[in-house]
Structure formats: structure tokens, C-alpha cells
GROMACS .gro file of C-alpha atoms in nm:
model
  326
    1MET     CA    1   5.447  -6.304   1.016
    2VAL     CA    2   5.433  -6.134   0.677
    3LEU     CA    3   5.209  -5.862   0.816
    4LEU     CA    4   5.439  -5.814   1.117
    5ALA     CA    5   5.744  -5.782   0.890
    6LEU     CA    6   5.564  -5.524   0.673
    7ALA     CA    7   5.471  -5.322   0.984
    8LEU     CA    8   5.829  -5.322   1.108
    9LEU     CA    9   5.959  -5.209   0.769
   10ALA     CA   10   5.702  -4.926   0.758
   11ALA     CA   11   5.799  -4.808   1.107
   12ALA     CA   12   6.168  -4.812   1.020
   13GLY     CA   13   6.103  -4.613   0.703
   14SER     CA   14   5.898  -4.356   0.893
   15PHE     CA   15   6.172  -4.314   1.154
   16VAL     CA   16   6.440  -4.261   0.884
   17ALA     CA   17   6.221  -4.008   0.701
   18THR     CA   18   6.155  -3.818   1.026
   19GLN     CA   19   6.525  -3.799   1.107
   20ARG     CA   20   6.609  -3.673   0.758
   21TRP     CA   21   6.340  -3.401   0.782
   22ALA     CA   22   6.463  -3.293   1.123
   23PHE     CA   23   6.823  -3.278   1.003
   24ALA     CA   24   6.727  -3.077   0.695
   25HIS     CA   25   6.511  -2.841   0.907
   26ASP     CA   26   6.796  -2.780   1.152
   27LYS     CA   27   7.032  -2.698   0.864
   28LEU     CA   28   6.777  -2.455   0.715
   29HIS     CA   29   6.720  -2.294   1.053
   30ALA     CA   30   7.095  -2.263   1.108
   31ARG     CA   31   7.138  -2.105   0.766
   32HIS     CA   32   6.889  -1.827   0.847
   33ALA     CA   33   6.973  -1.784   1.213
   34SER     CA   34   7.154  -1.472   1.331
   35PRO     CA   35   7.526  -1.520   1.375
   36ALA     CA   36   7.644  -1.572   1.730
   37LEU     CA   37   7.692  -1.241   1.911
   38LYS     CA   38   8.036  -1.179   2.047
   39PRO     CA   39   8.076  -0.940   2.340
   40GLN     CA   40   8.238  -0.615   2.233
   41PRO     CA   41   8.397  -0.372   2.478
   42ALA     CA   42   8.209  -0.039   2.494
   43SER     CA   43   8.401   0.275   2.413
   44PRO     CA   44   8.450   0.537   2.686
   45GLU     CA   45   8.215   0.769   2.494
   46THR     CA   46   7.941   0.505   2.485
   47LEU     CA   47   7.980   0.431   2.855
   48HIS     CA   48   7.959   0.803   2.933
   49GLN     CA   49   7.638   0.837   2.730
   50LEU     CA   50   7.480   0.532   2.894
   51ARG     CA   51   7.570   0.650   3.243
   52ALA     CA   52   7.437   0.999   3.170
   53ALA     CA   53   7.110   0.856   3.038
   54ALA     CA   54   7.073   0.630   3.340
   55SER     CA   55   7.147   0.919   3.574
   56GLU     CA   56   6.883   1.133   3.404
   57GLN     CA   57   6.623   0.861   3.440
   58ARG     CA   58   6.708   0.809   3.808
   59VAL     CA   59   6.678   1.182   3.880
   60ALA     CA   60   6.350   1.203   3.689
   61ALA     CA   61   6.206   0.900   3.868
   62ARG     CA   62   6.315   0.992   4.219
   63ALA     CA   63   6.132   1.263   4.414
   64PRO     CA   64   6.367   1.464   4.640
   65PHE     CA   65   6.136   1.416   4.941
   66ALA     CA   66   5.926   1.122   5.055
   67PRO     CA   67   5.551   1.154   4.981
   68GLY     CA   68   5.373   1.346   5.255
   69THR     CA   69   5.684   1.529   5.374
   70GLN     CA   70   5.602   1.868   5.522
   71LEU     CA   71   5.824   2.097   5.315
   72LEU     CA   72   5.806   2.393   5.554
   73VAL     CA   73   5.772   2.386   5.932
   74ALA     CA   74   5.441   2.560   5.997
   75GLY     CA   75   5.238   2.632   6.307
   76ALA     CA   76   5.503   2.819   6.503
   77ALA     CA   77   5.606   3.183   6.485
   78PRO     CA   78   5.902   3.247   6.254
   79ARG     CA   79   6.221   3.189   6.449
   80LEU     CA   80   6.367   3.533   6.375
   81GLU     CA   81   6.038   3.724   6.378
   82ARG     CA   82   6.146   3.951   6.665
   83THR     CA   83   6.496   4.007   6.532
   84ALA     CA   84   6.554   4.353   6.385
   85ILE     CA   85   6.556   4.371   6.005
   86ARG     CA   86   6.555   4.663   5.766
   87THR     CA   87   6.224   4.742   5.599
   88ILE     CA   88   6.110   4.493   5.335
   89SER     CA   89   5.911   4.682   5.072
   90ALA     CA   90   5.727   4.379   4.931
   91PRO     CA   91   5.373   4.340   5.073
   92SER     CA   92   5.429   3.963   5.099
   93ALA     CA   93   5.763   3.795   5.174
   94ILE     CA   94   5.926   3.501   5.347
   95LEU     CA   95   6.270   3.370   5.444
   96VAL     CA   96   6.324   2.996   5.489
   97ASP     CA   97   6.603   2.766   5.603
   98ALA     CA   98   6.623   2.531   5.302
   99ASN     CA   99   6.804   2.260   5.502
  100THR     CA  100   6.531   2.219   5.766
  101GLY     CA  101   6.227   2.390   5.616
  102ALA     CA  102   6.207   2.627   5.915
  103VAL     CA  103   6.045   2.963   5.845
  104LEU     CA  104   6.289   3.226   5.972
  105TRP     CA  105   6.097   3.545   5.889
  106ALA     CA  106   5.767   3.619   5.721
  107LYS     CA  107   5.535   3.899   5.617
  108ARG     CA  108   5.181   3.807   5.504
  109GLN     CA  109   5.323   3.472   5.402
  110ASN     CA  110   4.985   3.308   5.330
  111GLN     CA  111   4.832   3.589   5.128
  112ARG     CA  112   4.722   3.471   4.781
  113ARG     CA  113   4.878   3.672   4.501
  114PRO     CA  114   4.941   3.643   4.125
  115ILE     CA  115   5.294   3.508   4.074
  116ALA     CA  116   5.378   3.571   3.707
  117SER     CA  117   5.669   3.361   3.571
  118THR     CA  118   5.764   3.210   3.906
  119THR     CA  119   5.496   2.965   3.785
  120LYS     CA  120   5.771   2.814   3.570
  121ILE     CA  121   5.928   2.657   3.880
  122MET     CA  122   5.644   2.405   3.881
  123THR     CA  123   5.664   2.361   3.503
  124GLY     CA  124   6.036   2.287   3.527
  125VAL     CA  125   5.989   2.038   3.811
  126LEU     CA  126   5.724   1.840   3.623
  127ALA     CA  127   5.925   1.841   3.301
  128LEU     CA  128   6.227   1.698   3.484
  129GLU     CA  129   6.015   1.435   3.657
  130HIS     CA  130   5.851   1.314   3.334
  131LEU     CA  131   6.091   1.378   3.044
  132PRO     CA  132   6.450   1.257   2.989
  133LEU     CA  133   6.672   1.557   2.921
  134THR     CA  134   6.798   1.400   2.598
  135LYS     CA  135   6.448   1.336   2.456
  136ILE     CA  136   6.404   1.515   2.122
  137LEU     CA  137   6.081   1.712   2.090
  138ARG     CA  138   5.919   1.824   1.764
  139ILE     CA  139   5.796   2.177   1.832
  140ASN     CA  140   5.418   2.206   1.820
  141PRO     CA  141   5.305   2.491   1.587
  142LEU     CA  142   5.080   2.622   1.869
  143VAL     CA  143   5.393   2.703   2.068
  144THR     CA  144   5.511   2.964   1.819
  145ARG     CA  145   5.196   3.172   1.874
  146VAL     CA  146   5.207   3.191   2.252
  147ALA     CA  147   5.172   3.540   2.400
  148LEU     CA  148   5.450   3.776   2.497
  149ASN     CA  149   5.795   3.658   2.598
  150ARG     CA  150   5.921   3.399   2.345
  151GLU     CA  151   6.270   3.275   2.267
  152GLY     CA  152   6.163   3.213   1.905
  153LEU     CA  153   6.113   2.838   1.868
  154ARG     CA  154   6.022   2.741   1.511
  155ALA     CA  155   5.730   2.514   1.428
  156ARG     CA  156   5.828   2.146   1.385
  157GLU     CA  157   6.197   2.200   1.455
  158ARG     CA  158   6.349   1.923   1.667
  159VAL     CA  159   6.488   2.033   2.005
  160PRO     CA  160   6.609   1.827   2.305
  161VAL     CA  161   6.444   1.886   2.641
  162TRP     CA  162   6.763   2.018   2.802
  163LYS     CA  163   6.777   2.312   2.561
  164LEU     CA  164   6.417   2.404   2.639
  165MET     CA  165   6.499   2.396   3.010
  166TYR     CA  166   6.754   2.674   2.959
  167GLY     CA  167   6.491   2.873   2.772
  168LEU     CA  168   6.238   2.808   3.049
  169LEU     CA  169   6.445   2.880   3.359
  170LEU     CA  170   6.701   3.137   3.240
  171PHE     CA  171   6.534   3.328   2.956
  172SER     CA  172   6.181   3.259   3.088
  173GLY     CA  173   6.034   3.174   2.748
  174ASN     CA  174   5.660   3.122   2.739
  175ASP     CA  175   5.703   2.914   2.424
  176ASP     CA  176   5.944   2.684   2.610
  177ALA     CA  177   5.687   2.645   2.889
  178LEU     CA  178   5.406   2.549   2.652
  179GLU     CA  179   5.620   2.301   2.454
  180LEU     CA  180   5.735   2.127   2.773
  181ALA     CA  181   5.376   2.120   2.896
  182ILE     CA  182   5.247   1.956   2.578
  183ALA     CA  183   5.539   1.711   2.568
  184THR     CA  184   5.483   1.612   2.931
  185SER     CA  185   5.107   1.561   2.930
  186GLY     CA  186   4.990   1.565   2.568
  187SER     CA  187   4.800   1.892   2.592
  188ARG     CA  188   4.798   2.222   2.778
  189GLY     CA  189   4.482   2.131   2.968
  190ALA     CA  190   4.620   1.796   3.082
  191PHE     CA  191   4.938   1.966   3.203
  192LEU     CA  192   4.740   2.219   3.406
  193ARG     CA  193   4.565   1.929   3.580
  194LEU     CA  194   4.905   1.777   3.649
  195MET     CA  195   5.032   2.109   3.793
  196ASN     CA  196   4.740   2.137   4.032
  197GLU     CA  197   4.764   1.771   4.133
  198LYS     CA  198   5.133   1.824   4.213
  199ALA     CA  199   5.051   2.138   4.413
  200HIS     CA  200   4.800   1.937   4.617
  201GLU     CA  201   5.053   1.655   4.664
  202LEU     CA  202   5.313   1.901   4.795
  203GLY     CA  203   5.065   2.063   5.034
  204LEU     CA  204   5.052   2.399   4.854
  205ARG     CA  205   4.710   2.501   4.984
  206LYS     CA  206   4.713   2.859   4.857
  207THR     CA  207   4.821   2.769   4.504
  208HIS     CA  208   4.627   2.725   4.179
  209PHE     CA  209   4.757   2.719   3.822
  210THR     CA  210   4.581   2.824   3.502
  211SER     CA  211   4.897   2.866   3.294
  212PRO     CA  212   5.221   2.669   3.248
  213SER     CA  213   5.412   2.996   3.207
  214GLY     CA  214   5.242   3.251   3.433
  215VAL     CA  215   5.156   3.479   3.142
  216VAL     CA  216   4.791   3.455   3.253
  217ASP     CA  217   4.723   3.611   3.594
  218ARG     CA  218   4.354   3.527   3.621
  219GLY     CA  219   4.316   3.222   3.844
  220ASN     CA  220   4.694   3.168   3.854
  221PHE     CA  221   4.809   3.241   4.206
  222SER     CA  222   5.012   3.127   4.504
  223SER     CA  223   5.157   3.265   4.827
  224ALA     CA  224   5.506   3.345   4.950
  225TYR     CA  225   5.482   3.042   5.182
  226ASP     CA  226   5.381   2.803   4.903
  227LEU     CA  227   5.644   2.933   4.661
  228ALA     CA  228   5.914   2.886   4.925
  229ALA     CA  229   5.796   2.528   4.978
  230LEU     CA  230   5.792   2.463   4.604
  231ALA     CA  231   6.139   2.617   4.566
  232ARG     CA  232   6.274   2.394   4.845
  233TYR     CA  233   6.139   2.090   4.661
  234ALA     CA  234   6.275   2.207   4.324
  235MET     CA  235   6.621   2.299   4.449
  236ALA     CA  236   6.658   1.953   4.602
  237ILE     CA  237   6.657   1.814   4.246
  238PRO     CA  238   7.020   1.831   4.125
  239ARG     CA  239   6.927   1.881   3.758
  240PHE     CA  240   6.695   2.171   3.843
  241ARG     CA  241   6.962   2.338   4.054
  242ALA     CA  242   7.216   2.292   3.775
  243PHE     CA  243   6.999   2.495   3.538
  244THR     CA  244   6.901   2.779   3.773
  245SER     CA  245   7.257   2.831   3.899
  246LYS     CA  246   7.384   2.913   3.548
  247ARG     CA  247   7.442   3.281   3.479
  248ILE     CA  248   7.504   3.238   3.105
  249ALA     CA  249   7.450   2.932   2.886
  250ARG     CA  250   7.579   2.919   2.529
  251VAL     CA  251   7.403   2.648   2.332
  252ARG     CA  252   7.468   2.519   1.981
  253TRP     CA  253   7.168   2.515   1.751
  254PRO     CA  254   7.103   2.373   1.403
  255ALA     CA  255   7.098   2.605   1.101
  256PRO     CA  256   6.973   2.864   1.039
  257THR     CA  257   7.006   2.960   1.409
  258TYR     CA  258   7.353   2.803   1.474
  259GLY     CA  259   7.369   2.914   1.837
  260LYS     CA  260   7.182   3.080   2.125
  261THR     CA  261   7.300   3.254   2.440
  262TYR     CA  262   7.074   3.239   2.743
  263VAL     CA  263   7.133   3.499   3.016
  264ASN     CA  264   6.976   3.428   3.354
  265LYS     CA  265   6.721   3.700   3.439
  266ASN     CA  266   6.790   3.643   3.808
  267GLN     CA  267   7.041   3.922   3.869
  268LEU     CA  268   7.166   3.766   4.194
  269ILE     CA  269   7.332   3.482   4.002
  270GLY     CA  270   7.696   3.578   3.971
  271THR     CA  271   7.659   3.893   4.183
  272TYR     CA  272   7.547   3.764   4.523
  273PRO     CA  273   7.788   3.516   4.689
  274GLY     CA  274   7.636   3.170   4.697
  275ALA     CA  275   7.325   3.249   4.489
  276ASP     CA  276   7.213   2.941   4.291
  277GLY     CA  277   6.848   2.998   4.194
  278VAL     CA  278   6.564   3.015   4.137
  279LYS     CA  279   6.318   3.228   3.926
  280THR     CA  280   6.202   3.578   3.841
  281GLY     CA  281   5.855   3.694   3.735
  282TRP     CA  282   5.667   4.004   3.629
  283THR     CA  283   5.328   4.103   3.494
  284THR     CA  284   5.137   4.429   3.537
  285LEU     CA  285   4.903   4.271   3.790
  286ALA     CA  286   5.160   4.059   3.977
  287GLY     CA  287   5.431   4.323   3.982
  288HIS     CA  288   5.788   4.206   4.041
  289CYS     CA  289   5.805   3.857   4.193
  290LEU     CA  290   6.130   3.691   4.287
  291VAL     CA  291   6.221   3.355   4.439
  292VAL     CA  292   6.591   3.323   4.527
  293SER     CA  293   6.817   3.062   4.680
  294ALA     CA  294   7.169   3.094   4.821
  295ARG     CA  295   7.419   2.860   4.992
  296ARG     CA  296   7.717   2.946   5.206
  297GLY     CA  297   7.907   2.675   5.385
  298GLY     CA  298   7.648   2.456   5.548
  299LYS     CA  299   7.375   2.720   5.536
  300SER     CA  300   7.110   2.725   5.263
  301LEU     CA  301   6.836   2.988   5.242
  302ILE     CA  302   6.532   3.060   5.023
  303ALA     CA  303   6.370   3.402   5.005
  304VAL     CA  304   6.047   3.500   4.827
  305VAL     CA  305   5.907   3.848   4.762
  306LEU     CA  306   5.583   3.917   4.577
  307HIS     CA  307   5.477   4.245   4.410
  308SER     CA  308   5.792   4.410   4.535
  309PRO     CA  309   5.890   4.760   4.418
  310ASN     CA  310   6.253   4.662   4.491
  311PRO     CA  311   6.281   4.282   4.453
  312TYR     CA  312   6.662   4.258   4.453
  313GLY     CA  313   6.703   4.499   4.744
  314ASP     CA  314   6.441   4.306   4.943
  315THR     CA  315   6.589   3.962   4.873
  316ARG     CA  316   6.945   4.074   4.942
  317ARG     CA  317   6.835   4.212   5.280
  318LEU     CA  318   6.649   3.891   5.361
  319LEU     CA  319   6.943   3.668   5.265
  320ASN     CA  320   7.197   3.887   5.451
  321PHE     CA  321   6.972   3.880   5.755
  322GLY     CA  322   6.936   3.504   5.736
  323PHE     CA  323   7.307   3.431   5.698
  324ALA     CA  324   7.390   3.668   5.984
  325ASN     CA  325   7.134   3.529   6.229
  326SER     CA  326   7.064   3.165   6.145
   0.00000   0.00000   0.00000
């Protein structure tokens, strides 16, 4: 009986000690716990920023066409091939219905040619598909030494992607192209692999890239047909179209620059009714290359001319012809 009483007393003491420890532990935990969060209404500015960020991510994540979609309707003669059209001076050219992908008129459409800065269409597409526009990039020092046309990015300055897109698609900066390439894939070489993988994915059989900017002609080529297909894909991305349709963009910049003005090198923007893209290009070997897009009412056309002695005259004639006959 004595032993039983001692056991009961020991058990009771253990229970009391356990309860005291638990109570003290809960108080200590409560003392260091974060205060209860109370829901706070978001300001209109915050909501706008969140919605913009979400929209950017949705656009970047969503391809404008389902995988395997045939971007241009091939295999048949161009629908307007026998319709009279004034002479097109470019040795290679094409006119496409951007709504359906139908080829309306063509001249040596599958001939491989150097394409100069029209290469930046692919660079812009991949940047939009992989980088949020608001992402801040720290400019790689290699970018400041890129050849020829540069907007003047400074090593290690911090620039958001959307500003570089203006430099890429309006000013045609080779430094913008290289920075976006490195930011997208980690290196220039990795980005070139991504460019060629994307070209294969889109069915661009006459296309190969050796430069994110087009400053290098050797091994960097495409065809009028492939560029029209790529332009149809790019112009179906709302963010891409928003950049290429701008005639002038005035952008604030940190000191000591303070501000930059980008003027679209595509002279049809603001001068040809309905023109909304896409990209110019020139090198000695490639000559003048021009990919243009225009919309009127329900009609949407894409024209491409390569190595043209009169790129704007050629594309105007193609677009006028398309709007009049399609």
C-alpha cells in the first residue's frame, strides 16, 4: 500500500510538472510569435502594379499559336500570283495575309539570304517569352564593346527589360540585343542555341542564326517566307506589337543620362495608314531588308523584301496591292 501511494504521488507530481512546462512554453512561444496579420485593402496603385505584372507573366508564358501550327499556308501557288502588280525591285519578296497565313504573292520566297537586323525579331520574341518586362538587368560589360550600332548602354548600370526592348526594336541597338540574349539564356552561345531551337519549332526550315543582332552575316540567314512566318508569330504577341507600332518613345533614364528618345527606324510607322511593325535591317552583304506589317479594318498583311534597292517603295506597293485585292 505504501509503495502504491508513493507511485500515485510521483505520477501526480509528474503530471503537474508537465502541465507547468507546457503552459510556460506556450507563453514563451506566444511572446515571440508574429502578431496576427490583419487584412489591409490594397491601394489602386498596388492593384495596378500587380495586374500589370500578372499580365506580363501571362503574355510571356503563352505562345500565340499552338505548338505545331503551320504559320504560313504552303504547297499552293500564291493566291494573287497572276494578278498584275508593279515591278518589285527586291530579288526576294513575299506578301502574306496575317489573319490566315495565306501567301498572297511571292518572288523567290524560299531563297536563303543574309537578313541583317531583321534577326532581332527572333531576339525580341524570345526575350518576351522568357523575361518579365519589369525585370531589372545589370548590364554585362561585354555588351558595351559589341560592334557597330549601339545605343550606349553603360557597364553595370541597372536597366529594366522594357527599356531594352525599345532599344532593340526601334533603335536596333546591337548592345540591347546582346544584353537581352545574355539575360535570357546566361550566355551568347546558349541564346544562339535557343534561337535555332525556336526556329526549328516554328518550322523555319531556311533559317539559321549565328548572332542575336544580325551584325554578323556569316551563317546568319533566312528567307522571305521564313521571316514572314516569324513576323506573323511575333505580331500575334500583344507586347511585341505594342513596341513595334511606336513611332517615337521617350524614356526616362537615371543620371547622368536622364532621358532617351527612341525613333523607330521603320519609316512606314506613322506615314503608311495602318502600319504597326515590324523591323528594318541593313549590312553591306545583306543590303536593305525590311519586314512590315499593316492593318486596316479586318485585313492584316505582312510584307518582306530582302536586299532591296528600294525597300519602302517595294513594301508600299506590296501592301497597296494586298489591301486592294485581298
